[in-house]
Short mmCIF file of C-alpha atoms and ligand atoms in Angstrom, two decimals:
data_model
loop_
_atom_site.label_atom_id
_atom_site.label_comp_id
_atom_site.label_asym_id
_atom_site.label_seq_id
_atom_site.Cartn_x
_atom_site.Cartn_y
_atom_site.Cartn_z
CA MET O 1 139.67 107.20 100.34
CA THR O 2 137.66 105.13 97.88
CA VAL O 3 136.05 102.02 99.33
CA GLU O 4 136.49 98.89 97.27
CA LYS O 5 133.07 97.60 96.21
CA PRO O 6 132.94 93.83 95.96
CA THR O 7 131.89 92.11 92.76
CA LEU O 8 128.54 90.35 93.14
CA GLY O 9 127.23 87.17 91.57
CA ILE O 10 123.49 86.85 91.02
CA PHE O 11 121.64 83.60 90.39
CA GLY O 12 118.49 84.36 88.40
CA ALA O 13 117.75 87.03 85.80
CA GLY O 14 114.10 87.54 86.75
CA TRP O 15 112.44 90.55 88.37
CA VAL O 16 114.36 90.32 91.62
CA GLY O 17 117.68 89.22 90.09
CA LEU O 18 117.82 91.89 87.39
CA VAL O 19 116.62 94.70 89.64
CA THR O 20 119.16 93.68 92.32
CA ALA O 21 121.91 93.46 89.71
CA ALA O 22 121.12 96.78 88.03
CA CYS O 23 120.73 98.65 91.31
CA PHE O 24 124.00 97.33 92.78
CA ALA O 25 125.72 98.16 89.47
CA GLU O 26 124.30 101.67 89.78
CA LEU O 27 125.89 101.81 93.25
CA GLY O 28 129.28 100.99 91.70
CA HIS O 29 129.53 97.19 92.00
CA GLU O 30 130.62 94.88 89.20
CA VAL O 31 127.80 92.34 88.87
CA VAL O 32 127.68 89.02 87.05
CA VAL O 33 124.19 87.61 86.47
CA ARG O 34 123.68 83.96 85.69
CA ASP O 35 120.45 82.36 84.44
CA VAL O 36 119.70 78.91 83.06
CA VAL O 37 117.44 80.11 80.23
CA ALA O 38 119.54 80.76 77.11
CA LYS O 39 116.97 83.10 75.52
CA ARG O 40 116.97 85.29 78.62
CA ILE O 41 120.76 85.67 78.55
CA ASP O 42 120.79 86.24 74.76
CA ASP O 43 118.14 88.95 75.16
CA LEU O 44 120.06 90.66 77.94
CA ASN O 45 123.32 90.52 76.01
CA GLY O 46 121.47 91.95 73.02
CA GLY O 47 120.17 94.86 75.12
CA ARG O 48 116.61 93.53 75.43
CA LEU O 49 114.75 93.12 78.73
CA PRO O 50 112.85 89.82 79.13
CA PHE O 51 109.90 91.64 80.76
CA HIS O 52 108.57 95.13 81.33
CA GLU O 53 109.69 97.03 84.41
CA PRO O 54 109.75 100.85 84.41
CA GLY O 55 113.25 102.34 84.50
CA LEU O 56 115.07 99.00 84.49
CA ALA O 57 116.19 99.02 80.84
CA GLU O 58 117.68 102.50 81.29
CA LEU O 59 119.45 101.47 84.50
CA ILE O 60 120.96 98.40 82.82
CA GLU O 61 122.02 100.45 79.81
CA ARG O 62 123.63 103.11 81.98
CA ASN O 63 125.63 100.51 83.91
CA ARG O 64 126.34 98.15 81.03
CA GLU O 65 130.10 98.16 81.58
CA ARG O 66 129.63 96.89 85.15
CA LEU O 67 127.06 94.21 84.26
CA SER O 68 127.56 90.89 82.54
CA PHE O 69 125.07 88.13 81.78
CA THR O 70 125.99 84.50 81.42
CA LEU O 71 124.73 80.91 81.34
CA ASP O 72 128.05 79.71 82.64
CA VAL O 73 128.18 79.29 86.41
CA SER O 74 131.98 79.18 86.41
CA GLU O 75 132.01 82.73 85.04
CA LEU O 76 129.88 83.72 88.03
CA LYS O 77 132.20 81.97 90.45
CA SER O 78 135.49 83.16 88.99
CA GLY O 79 135.03 86.84 89.87
CA THR O 80 133.36 86.80 93.27
CA ASN O 81 132.55 84.92 96.44
CA LEU O 82 129.42 86.92 97.29
CA PHE O 83 126.38 85.28 95.73
CA PHE O 84 122.71 86.26 95.69
CA ALA O 85 120.02 83.63 95.08
CA CYS O 86 117.17 85.35 93.22
CA VAL O 87 115.54 82.31 91.66
CA ASP O 88 111.83 81.54 91.55
CA THR O 89 110.08 79.60 94.31
CA PRO O 90 106.75 78.82 92.62
CA PRO O 91 103.92 76.95 94.35
CA THR O 92 103.68 73.19 93.98
CA PRO O 93 100.22 71.69 93.20
CA SER O 94 99.77 71.34 96.99
CA GLY O 95 100.45 75.07 97.52
CA ASP O 96 103.79 74.49 99.27
CA ALA O 97 106.90 76.18 97.86
CA ASP O 98 108.78 74.41 95.10
CA LEU O 99 112.37 74.86 96.24
CA SER O 100 113.95 72.91 93.40
CA TYR O 101 115.49 76.05 91.87
CA ILE O 102 116.95 76.98 95.25
CA TRP O 103 118.54 73.55 95.54
CA SER O 104 119.81 73.83 91.96
CA VAL O 105 121.61 77.01 93.05
CA ILE O 106 123.25 75.16 95.96
CA ASP O 107 124.34 72.40 93.56
CA ASP O 108 125.55 74.84 90.91
CA LEU O 109 127.48 76.80 93.53
CA GLY O 110 129.53 73.69 94.26
CA ASP O 111 132.51 74.59 96.41
CA PRO O 112 133.24 78.28 95.99
CA GLY O 113 135.85 78.21 98.77
CA GLU O 114 135.26 80.95 101.31
CA GLY O 115 132.10 82.83 100.40
CA THR O 116 128.63 84.05 101.29
CA LEU O 117 125.30 82.97 99.87
CA VAL O 118 122.59 85.60 100.29
CA MET O 119 118.99 84.42 99.93
CA LYS O 120 116.75 87.01 98.27
CA SER O 121 114.13 84.53 97.09
CA THR O 122 111.06 84.11 99.30
CA VAL O 123 111.32 80.78 101.09
CA PRO O 124 109.46 78.92 103.86
CA VAL O 125 110.74 79.52 107.38
CA GLY O 126 113.31 76.83 108.06
CA THR O 127 114.79 76.82 104.56
CA GLY O 128 117.93 78.66 105.66
CA ALA O 129 118.52 76.13 108.43
CA LYS O 130 118.15 73.26 105.93
CA ILE O 131 120.55 74.94 103.51
CA ARG O 132 123.03 75.55 106.35
CA ALA O 133 122.87 71.86 107.30
CA THR O 134 123.36 70.80 103.67
CA LEU O 135 126.33 73.11 103.21
CA ASP O 136 127.86 71.73 106.42
CA GLN O 137 127.28 68.14 105.31
CA ARG O 138 129.11 68.94 102.10
CA GLY O 139 132.07 70.31 104.03
CA LEU O 140 131.25 73.89 103.05
CA GLU O 141 131.37 75.41 106.53
CA ARG O 142 133.31 78.35 105.05
CA VAL O 143 130.29 79.33 102.94
CA ALA O 144 128.21 81.69 105.09
CA TYR O 145 124.46 81.91 104.64
CA VAL O 146 122.44 85.12 105.01
CA ALA O 147 118.70 85.66 104.57
CA ASN O 148 118.02 89.05 102.95
CA PRO O 149 114.41 88.94 101.71
CA GLU O 150 113.36 91.32 98.98
CA PHE O 151 110.30 93.57 99.31
CA LEU O 152 110.23 95.23 95.90
CA SER O 153 106.93 95.60 94.17
CA GLU O 154 106.68 95.08 90.40
CA GLY O 155 105.91 98.23 88.46
CA ARG O 156 108.02 100.29 90.89
CA ALA O 157 110.76 97.80 91.58
CA VAL O 158 113.79 100.02 90.93
CA GLU O 159 112.45 102.76 93.17
CA ASP O 160 111.57 100.21 95.88
CA PHE O 161 115.02 98.64 95.75
CA LEU O 162 116.94 101.93 95.90
CA ARG O 163 114.67 103.51 98.50
CA PRO O 164 113.49 100.63 100.67
CA ASP O 165 111.40 101.04 103.83
CA ARG O 166 113.83 98.69 105.58
CA ILE O 167 116.52 96.15 104.92
CA VAL O 168 116.13 92.81 106.67
CA ILE O 169 119.21 90.71 107.32
CA GLY O 170 119.03 87.37 109.08
CA SER O 171 122.27 85.54 109.73
CA PHE O 172 123.71 82.62 111.64
CA ASP O 173 126.82 84.63 112.47
CA ASP O 174 127.25 88.38 112.90
CA GLU O 175 130.26 88.65 110.64
CA ALA O 176 128.38 87.36 107.58
CA GLY O 177 125.44 89.60 108.44
CA ASP O 178 127.80 92.59 108.69
CA ARG O 179 129.24 91.81 105.25
CA VAL O 180 125.78 91.89 103.67
CA ALA O 181 124.63 94.89 105.71
CA GLY O 182 127.75 96.71 104.43
CA LEU O 183 126.45 96.43 100.86
CA TYR O 184 123.51 98.62 101.89
CA GLY O 185 125.71 101.11 103.74
CA GLY O 186 124.64 104.04 101.55
CA PHE O 187 120.90 103.37 101.92
CA ASP O 188 118.79 105.62 104.06
CA ALA O 189 116.74 102.85 105.65
CA PRO O 190 116.65 100.99 108.96
CA VAL O 191 118.50 97.70 108.91
CA VAL O 192 116.71 94.95 110.82
CA ARG O 193 119.20 92.33 112.03
CA THR O 194 117.60 89.05 113.07
CA SER O 195 117.96 85.31 113.06
CA VAL O 196 117.58 83.61 109.68
CA ALA O 197 114.19 82.16 110.67
CA SER O 198 112.86 85.57 111.73
CA ALA O 199 114.03 87.17 108.47
CA GLU O 200 112.23 84.45 106.52
CA MET O 201 109.10 85.01 108.62
CA ILE O 202 109.21 88.82 108.20
CA LYS O 203 108.87 88.43 104.44
CA LEU O 204 105.97 85.97 104.63
CA ALA O 205 104.20 87.89 107.39
CA ALA O 206 104.51 91.20 105.51
CA ASN O 207 102.94 89.79 102.34
CA ALA O 208 100.26 87.93 104.30
CA PHE O 209 99.38 91.12 106.18
CA LEU O 210 99.07 93.17 102.98
CA ALA O 211 96.90 90.45 101.44
CA THR O 212 94.79 90.46 104.61
CA ARG O 213 94.22 94.22 104.28
CA ILE O 214 93.07 93.72 100.70
CA SER O 215 90.65 90.92 101.60
CA PHE O 216 89.44 92.92 104.59
CA ILE O 217 88.57 96.00 102.56
CA ASN O 218 86.99 93.81 99.90
CA GLU O 219 84.69 92.34 102.53
CA ILE O 220 83.89 95.84 103.79
CA ALA O 221 83.11 96.75 100.16
CA ASN O 222 80.78 93.78 99.76
CA VAL O 223 78.94 94.59 102.98
CA SER O 224 78.82 98.28 102.03
CA GLU O 225 76.97 97.34 98.86
CA VAL O 226 74.18 95.68 100.80
CA VAL O 227 73.88 98.19 103.61
CA GLY O 228 74.14 101.34 101.50
CA ALA O 229 77.60 102.65 102.40
CA ASN O 230 80.31 103.80 100.02
CA VAL O 231 83.53 101.87 100.52
CA ASP O 232 85.73 104.63 99.06
CA ASP O 233 84.61 106.97 101.82
CA VAL O 234 84.85 104.18 104.38
CA ALA O 235 88.44 103.29 103.37
CA TYR O 236 89.47 106.93 103.40
CA GLY O 237 87.87 107.58 106.77
CA MET O 238 89.40 104.45 108.24
CA GLY O 239 92.81 105.00 106.71
CA LEU O 240 93.28 108.49 108.14
CA ASP O 241 93.57 106.81 111.51
CA LYS O 242 97.36 106.71 111.95
CA ARG O 243 97.06 103.26 113.49
CA ILE O 244 95.57 102.02 110.21
CA GLY O 245 96.99 104.05 107.29
CA THR O 246 95.54 104.40 103.81
CA THR O 247 97.68 102.03 101.74
CA TYR O 248 96.47 98.63 100.62
CA LEU O 249 92.90 99.58 101.37
CA ASN O 250 91.74 99.78 97.75
CA PRO O 251 88.70 97.62 97.14
CA GLY O 252 88.64 95.70 93.89
CA ILE O 253 88.56 92.27 92.34
CA GLY O 254 91.26 90.88 94.56
CA TYR O 255 95.01 90.45 94.59
CA GLY O 256 97.04 88.41 92.13
CA GLY O 257 100.62 88.27 90.93
CA SER O 258 103.55 86.01 91.57
CA CYS O 259 103.89 86.81 95.27
CA PHE O 260 100.73 87.38 97.33
CA PRO O 261 98.77 84.26 96.34
CA LYS O 262 101.77 81.98 96.69
CA ASP O 263 103.16 83.55 99.86
CA VAL O 264 99.83 83.58 101.70
CA SER O 265 99.23 79.96 100.79
CA LEU O 266 102.82 79.11 101.71
CA LEU O 267 102.49 80.65 105.17
CA LYS O 268 99.15 78.95 105.78
CA LEU O 269 100.59 75.56 104.78
CA LEU O 270 103.83 76.16 106.65
CA ALA O 271 101.75 76.69 109.79
CA GLY O 272 99.57 73.68 109.01
CA ASN O 273 102.54 71.42 108.31
CA SER O 274 103.91 72.49 111.69
CA GLY O 275 100.67 71.67 113.50
CA TYR O 276 99.06 75.12 113.68
CA HIS O 277 95.83 76.01 111.87
CA PHE O 278 96.20 79.58 110.57
CA GLN O 279 92.46 80.27 110.29
CA LEU O 280 92.72 83.92 109.33
CA LEU O 281 94.69 83.18 106.18
CA SER O 282 92.15 80.57 105.06
CA ALA O 283 89.56 83.36 105.08
CA VAL O 284 91.90 85.80 103.30
CA ILE O 285 92.41 83.29 100.49
CA GLU O 286 88.72 82.40 100.22
CA VAL O 287 87.61 86.04 100.15
CA ASN O 288 90.14 86.73 97.41
CA ASP O 289 89.00 83.79 95.30
CA LEU O 290 85.34 84.77 95.60
CA GLN O 291 86.04 88.45 94.93
CA LYS O 292 87.15 87.74 91.36
CA ARG O 293 83.91 85.87 90.74
CA ARG O 294 81.70 88.66 92.06
CA VAL O 295 82.28 90.52 88.81
CA VAL O 296 80.57 87.67 86.97
CA THR O 297 77.59 87.91 89.35
CA LYS O 298 77.41 91.67 88.75
CA LEU O 299 77.37 91.09 84.99
CA GLN O 300 74.62 88.46 85.36
CA GLN O 301 72.53 90.84 87.48
CA ARG O 302 72.76 93.47 84.75
CA LEU O 303 72.71 91.34 81.60
CA GLY O 304 70.94 88.14 82.65
CA ASN O 305 72.28 84.94 81.09
CA LEU O 306 75.76 85.62 79.74
CA ARG O 307 75.59 83.04 76.92
CA GLY O 308 76.52 84.80 73.69
CA LYS O 309 77.15 88.12 75.44
CA LYS O 310 80.27 89.99 74.41
CA ILE O 311 82.37 91.04 77.37
CA ALA O 312 85.49 93.19 77.09
CA LEU O 313 88.14 92.69 79.78
CA LEU O 314 90.21 95.85 80.01
CA GLY O 315 93.60 95.12 81.50
CA LEU O 316 95.13 91.66 81.66
CA ALA O 317 98.33 92.11 83.71
CA PHE O 318 97.90 91.46 87.42
CA LYS O 319 98.54 95.14 88.08
CA PRO O 320 99.48 98.26 86.10
CA ASN O 321 103.02 98.99 84.88
CA THR O 322 103.92 95.34 84.48
CA ASP O 323 103.36 92.64 81.88
CA ASP O 324 103.42 89.93 84.55
CA MET O 325 100.49 87.55 84.16
CA ARG O 326 101.31 85.19 87.04
CA GLU O 327 98.06 84.60 88.98
CA ALA O 328 96.41 87.53 87.21
CA PRO O 329 92.70 87.86 88.15
CA SER O 330 92.01 88.37 84.41
CA LEU O 331 92.77 84.69 83.80
CA VAL O 332 90.13 83.56 86.32
CA LEU O 333 87.61 86.08 85.03
CA ALA O 334 88.13 85.11 81.39
CA ALA O 335 87.74 81.41 82.18
CA ARG O 336 84.60 82.00 84.31
CA LEU O 337 83.00 84.15 81.62
CA GLN O 338 83.81 81.60 78.92
CA ALA O 339 82.31 78.89 81.12
CA GLU O 340 79.10 80.97 81.21
CA GLY O 341 79.12 81.04 77.40
CA ALA O 342 80.25 84.66 76.98
CA GLU O 343 82.46 85.81 74.13
CA VAL O 344 85.48 87.37 75.79
CA ARG O 345 87.66 90.05 74.26
CA ALA O 346 90.48 91.83 75.98
CA TRP O 347 92.87 94.72 75.80
CA ASP O 348 96.07 95.47 77.66
CA PRO O 349 98.79 98.00 76.81
CA LEU O 350 101.57 95.44 77.38
CA VAL O 351 100.11 91.92 77.32
CA THR O 352 99.16 90.68 73.86
CA GLY O 353 98.31 87.10 74.75
CA HIS O 354 98.79 84.25 77.21
CA PRO O 355 98.52 80.46 76.89
CA ALA O 356 95.65 80.43 79.43
CA LEU O 357 93.65 82.94 77.38
CA ASP O 358 92.67 80.37 74.79
CA GLY O 359 89.67 81.66 72.82
CA VAL O 360 90.06 85.23 74.09
CA ALA O 361 90.64 87.76 71.31
CA VAL O 362 93.16 90.35 72.46
CA ALA O 363 92.46 93.63 70.65
CA GLY O 364 95.07 96.24 69.75
CA SER O 365 93.02 99.11 71.18
CA VAL O 366 90.38 99.73 73.83
CA LEU O 367 87.96 100.76 71.10
CA ASP O 368 88.42 97.47 69.23
CA ALA O 369 87.92 95.52 72.46
CA VAL O 370 84.65 97.26 73.40
CA ARG O 371 83.10 97.39 69.90
CA ASP O 372 79.58 95.81 70.07
CA ALA O 373 80.32 94.69 73.65
CA ASP O 374 77.55 94.18 76.19
CA ALA O 375 79.87 95.24 78.98
CA ALA O 376 83.38 96.54 79.57
CA VAL O 377 85.08 95.32 82.74
CA ILE O 378 88.03 97.25 84.17
CA VAL O 379 90.29 94.48 85.42
CA THR O 380 93.60 96.35 85.78
CA GLU O 381 93.75 100.04 86.74
CA TRP O 382 95.84 101.17 83.78
CA ALA O 383 96.04 104.98 83.54
CA GLU O 384 94.88 104.70 79.90
CA LEU O 385 91.46 103.57 81.16
CA ARG O 386 90.76 106.75 83.10
CA ASP O 387 89.20 108.20 79.94
CA LEU O 388 87.13 105.13 79.20
CA ALA O 389 83.77 106.85 79.57
CA SER O 390 84.02 108.68 76.24
CA GLU O 391 81.34 109.28 73.64
CA GLU O 392 83.27 107.12 71.16
CA VAL O 393 83.34 104.15 73.53
CA ARG O 394 79.69 104.58 74.52
CA ASP O 395 78.51 104.70 70.92
CA SER O 396 80.54 101.68 69.88
CA MET O 397 79.20 99.39 72.64
CA ARG O 398 76.01 97.39 72.27
CA THR O 399 75.16 98.06 75.91
CA PRO O 400 77.11 100.93 77.46
CA LEU O 401 77.79 99.14 80.74
CA ILE O 402 81.04 99.58 82.65
CA VAL O 403 81.86 97.25 85.50
CA ASP O 404 84.72 98.96 87.28
CA GLY O 405 86.62 96.21 89.05
CA ARG O 406 89.15 98.67 90.46
CA ASN O 407 86.96 101.68 91.33
CA LEU O 408 89.08 103.64 88.87
CA LEU O 409 86.37 105.92 87.50
CA ASP O 410 84.11 108.57 88.99
CA PRO O 411 80.65 106.94 88.99
CA ASP O 412 78.77 110.25 88.61
CA ALA O 413 80.87 111.32 85.62
CA VAL O 414 80.48 107.90 83.99
CA ARG O 415 76.70 107.93 84.43
CA ALA O 416 76.53 111.53 83.19
CA ALA O 417 78.37 110.36 80.05
CA GLY O 418 75.50 107.95 79.33
CA PHE O 419 76.85 104.69 80.73
CA GLU O 420 75.47 102.27 83.23
CA TYR O 421 78.04 101.90 85.98
CA GLU O 422 78.82 99.30 88.59
CA GLY O 423 81.83 99.53 90.89
CA ILE O 424 82.96 97.58 93.94
CA GLY O 425 81.32 98.57 97.21
CA ARG O 426 79.92 101.80 95.81
CA ALA O 427 76.30 101.70 96.86
N1 NAD B 501 108.61 89.44 91.49
C1 NAD B 501 108.45 90.11 92.62
O1 NAD B 501 107.75 91.12 92.68
C2 NAD B 501 109.14 89.63 93.88
C3 NAD B 501 109.26 90.53 94.96
C4 NAD B 501 109.89 90.08 96.12
C5 NAD B 501 110.34 88.77 96.22
N2 NAD B 501 110.17 87.92 95.16
C6 NAD B 501 110.67 86.56 95.31
O2 NAD B 501 111.93 86.48 94.65
C7 NAD B 501 112.09 85.23 93.99
C8 NAD B 501 112.32 85.45 92.50
O3 NAD B 501 111.15 86.04 91.94
P1 NAD B 501 111.14 86.63 90.47
O4 NAD B 501 109.80 87.23 90.26
O5 NAD B 501 112.36 87.43 90.24
O6 NAD B 501 111.26 85.25 89.63
P2 NAD B 501 111.42 85.08 88.06
O7 NAD B 501 110.68 83.85 87.70
O8 NAD B 501 111.08 86.37 87.37
O9 NAD B 501 112.98 84.83 87.86
C9 NAD B 501 113.67 83.73 88.38
C10 NAD B 501 114.82 83.39 87.43
O10 NAD B 501 115.67 82.41 88.04
C11 NAD B 501 116.17 81.57 87.01
N3 NAD B 501 116.77 80.36 87.59
C12 NAD B 501 116.20 79.22 88.05
N4 NAD B 501 117.15 78.37 88.50
C13 NAD B 501 118.35 78.97 88.33
C14 NAD B 501 119.70 78.62 88.61
N5 NAD B 501 120.04 77.45 89.17
N6 NAD B 501 120.69 79.50 88.28
C15 NAD B 501 120.39 80.70 87.74
N7 NAD B 501 119.12 81.08 87.45
C16 NAD B 501 118.12 80.24 87.75
C17 NAD B 501 114.94 81.36 86.14
O11 NAD B 501 115.31 80.88 84.85
C18 NAD B 501 114.34 82.77 86.10
O12 NAD B 501 114.83 83.53 85.02
C19 NAD B 501 110.83 84.42 94.33
O13 NAD B 501 111.08 83.65 95.47
C20 NAD B 501 109.81 85.51 94.64
O14 NAD B 501 108.79 85.06 95.50
C21 NAD B 501 109.59 88.33 94.00
#
């Protein structure tokens, strides 16, 4: 017996929306994706992805007959009554979540009759309750609301979606939760059924915890530098403890991206707005902010005054395998170096420019970026940079200094190749 797979409607053709759409299409669903940006929809209809995500273009191509992309919300509503909200929830200037796109989804949804709205966007705890109240006020009691936060990680989003560690489903009524849980019936992952508020909190707490691990190991790295320990060994030795684990213990120049900075700040402010001072997260945020700047201090210690010095930033994206520049540490570093009077050049295999990189020359190759440079800074751990310590690079730099912001290279090998080397927490 073949089980009928419901058609799905997705609001938002961004990372989460497109990955959700392509993966459900791969599982046999018809999926209609609606966005409000005409260029995005034109690109998708023309077979072009609006951003880089490994494996996604192939998945969309393979399932093209089950996927459609539209600007028209009525097209979304005509074929289904199961809707996913995958729109952005960026930070406001105060650090709270800007929920205007979420509310635009509720408005655009109008009255779909009987249906279910599934929230995949990351929202403050309490958002689902507010949406439920609004739907009820509008006489839309027959529209169920389910919180189903997404945990994918850019750069490995397709893999994360299809093989998740868990699926979290928060609902006001069991029946709606069952309907959404049924969509994941073929997944080999535990399904966590909770209240809507708990589902919202699971997402924020998970990101805040991962960010806390990163800030923690960065502080251990900074202390290791002054007391003569090697943070790589420390992280490995700590991480083998099953109670700790080795992931998210990589010291570096701090976290960035569209999720961690905003979600940590959101949780801190959510607590504050509710009368609780979440002290730990204040420290996590502060450590992360300062960590990016430590690279500038390291350069000053090696090169003295940075005025007129040529610094090559290698890697611009906030992490490898993506072209996402939201909250990328490279932007802070470039601005700080420019403020010190340095001439900043950059290289990235995917990012060729960004409005906030005014005055930064983005080179087409690593060699062009490091030519005559006083220092090369590894900002993003792209695989291409593993061979950075070559004779060609050394001879083309004015000062063969590598500041390894991601502890990507082997310090002994780099020094043996004739470079000065500075990592993070590597005494
Ligand atoms: N990117 C990630 O790695 C990731 C991972 C997990 C969760 N999230 C969360 O998921 C949400 C989406 O993130 P993203 O990175 O996919 O965002 P994104 O900015 O890449 O995409 C959001 C899309 O929604 C569209 N949009 C806005 N209003 C709309 C409307 N009314 N109808 C249809 N489309 C509309 C925008 O034009 C945009 O294309 C955020 O809340 C984010 O925190 C993101």
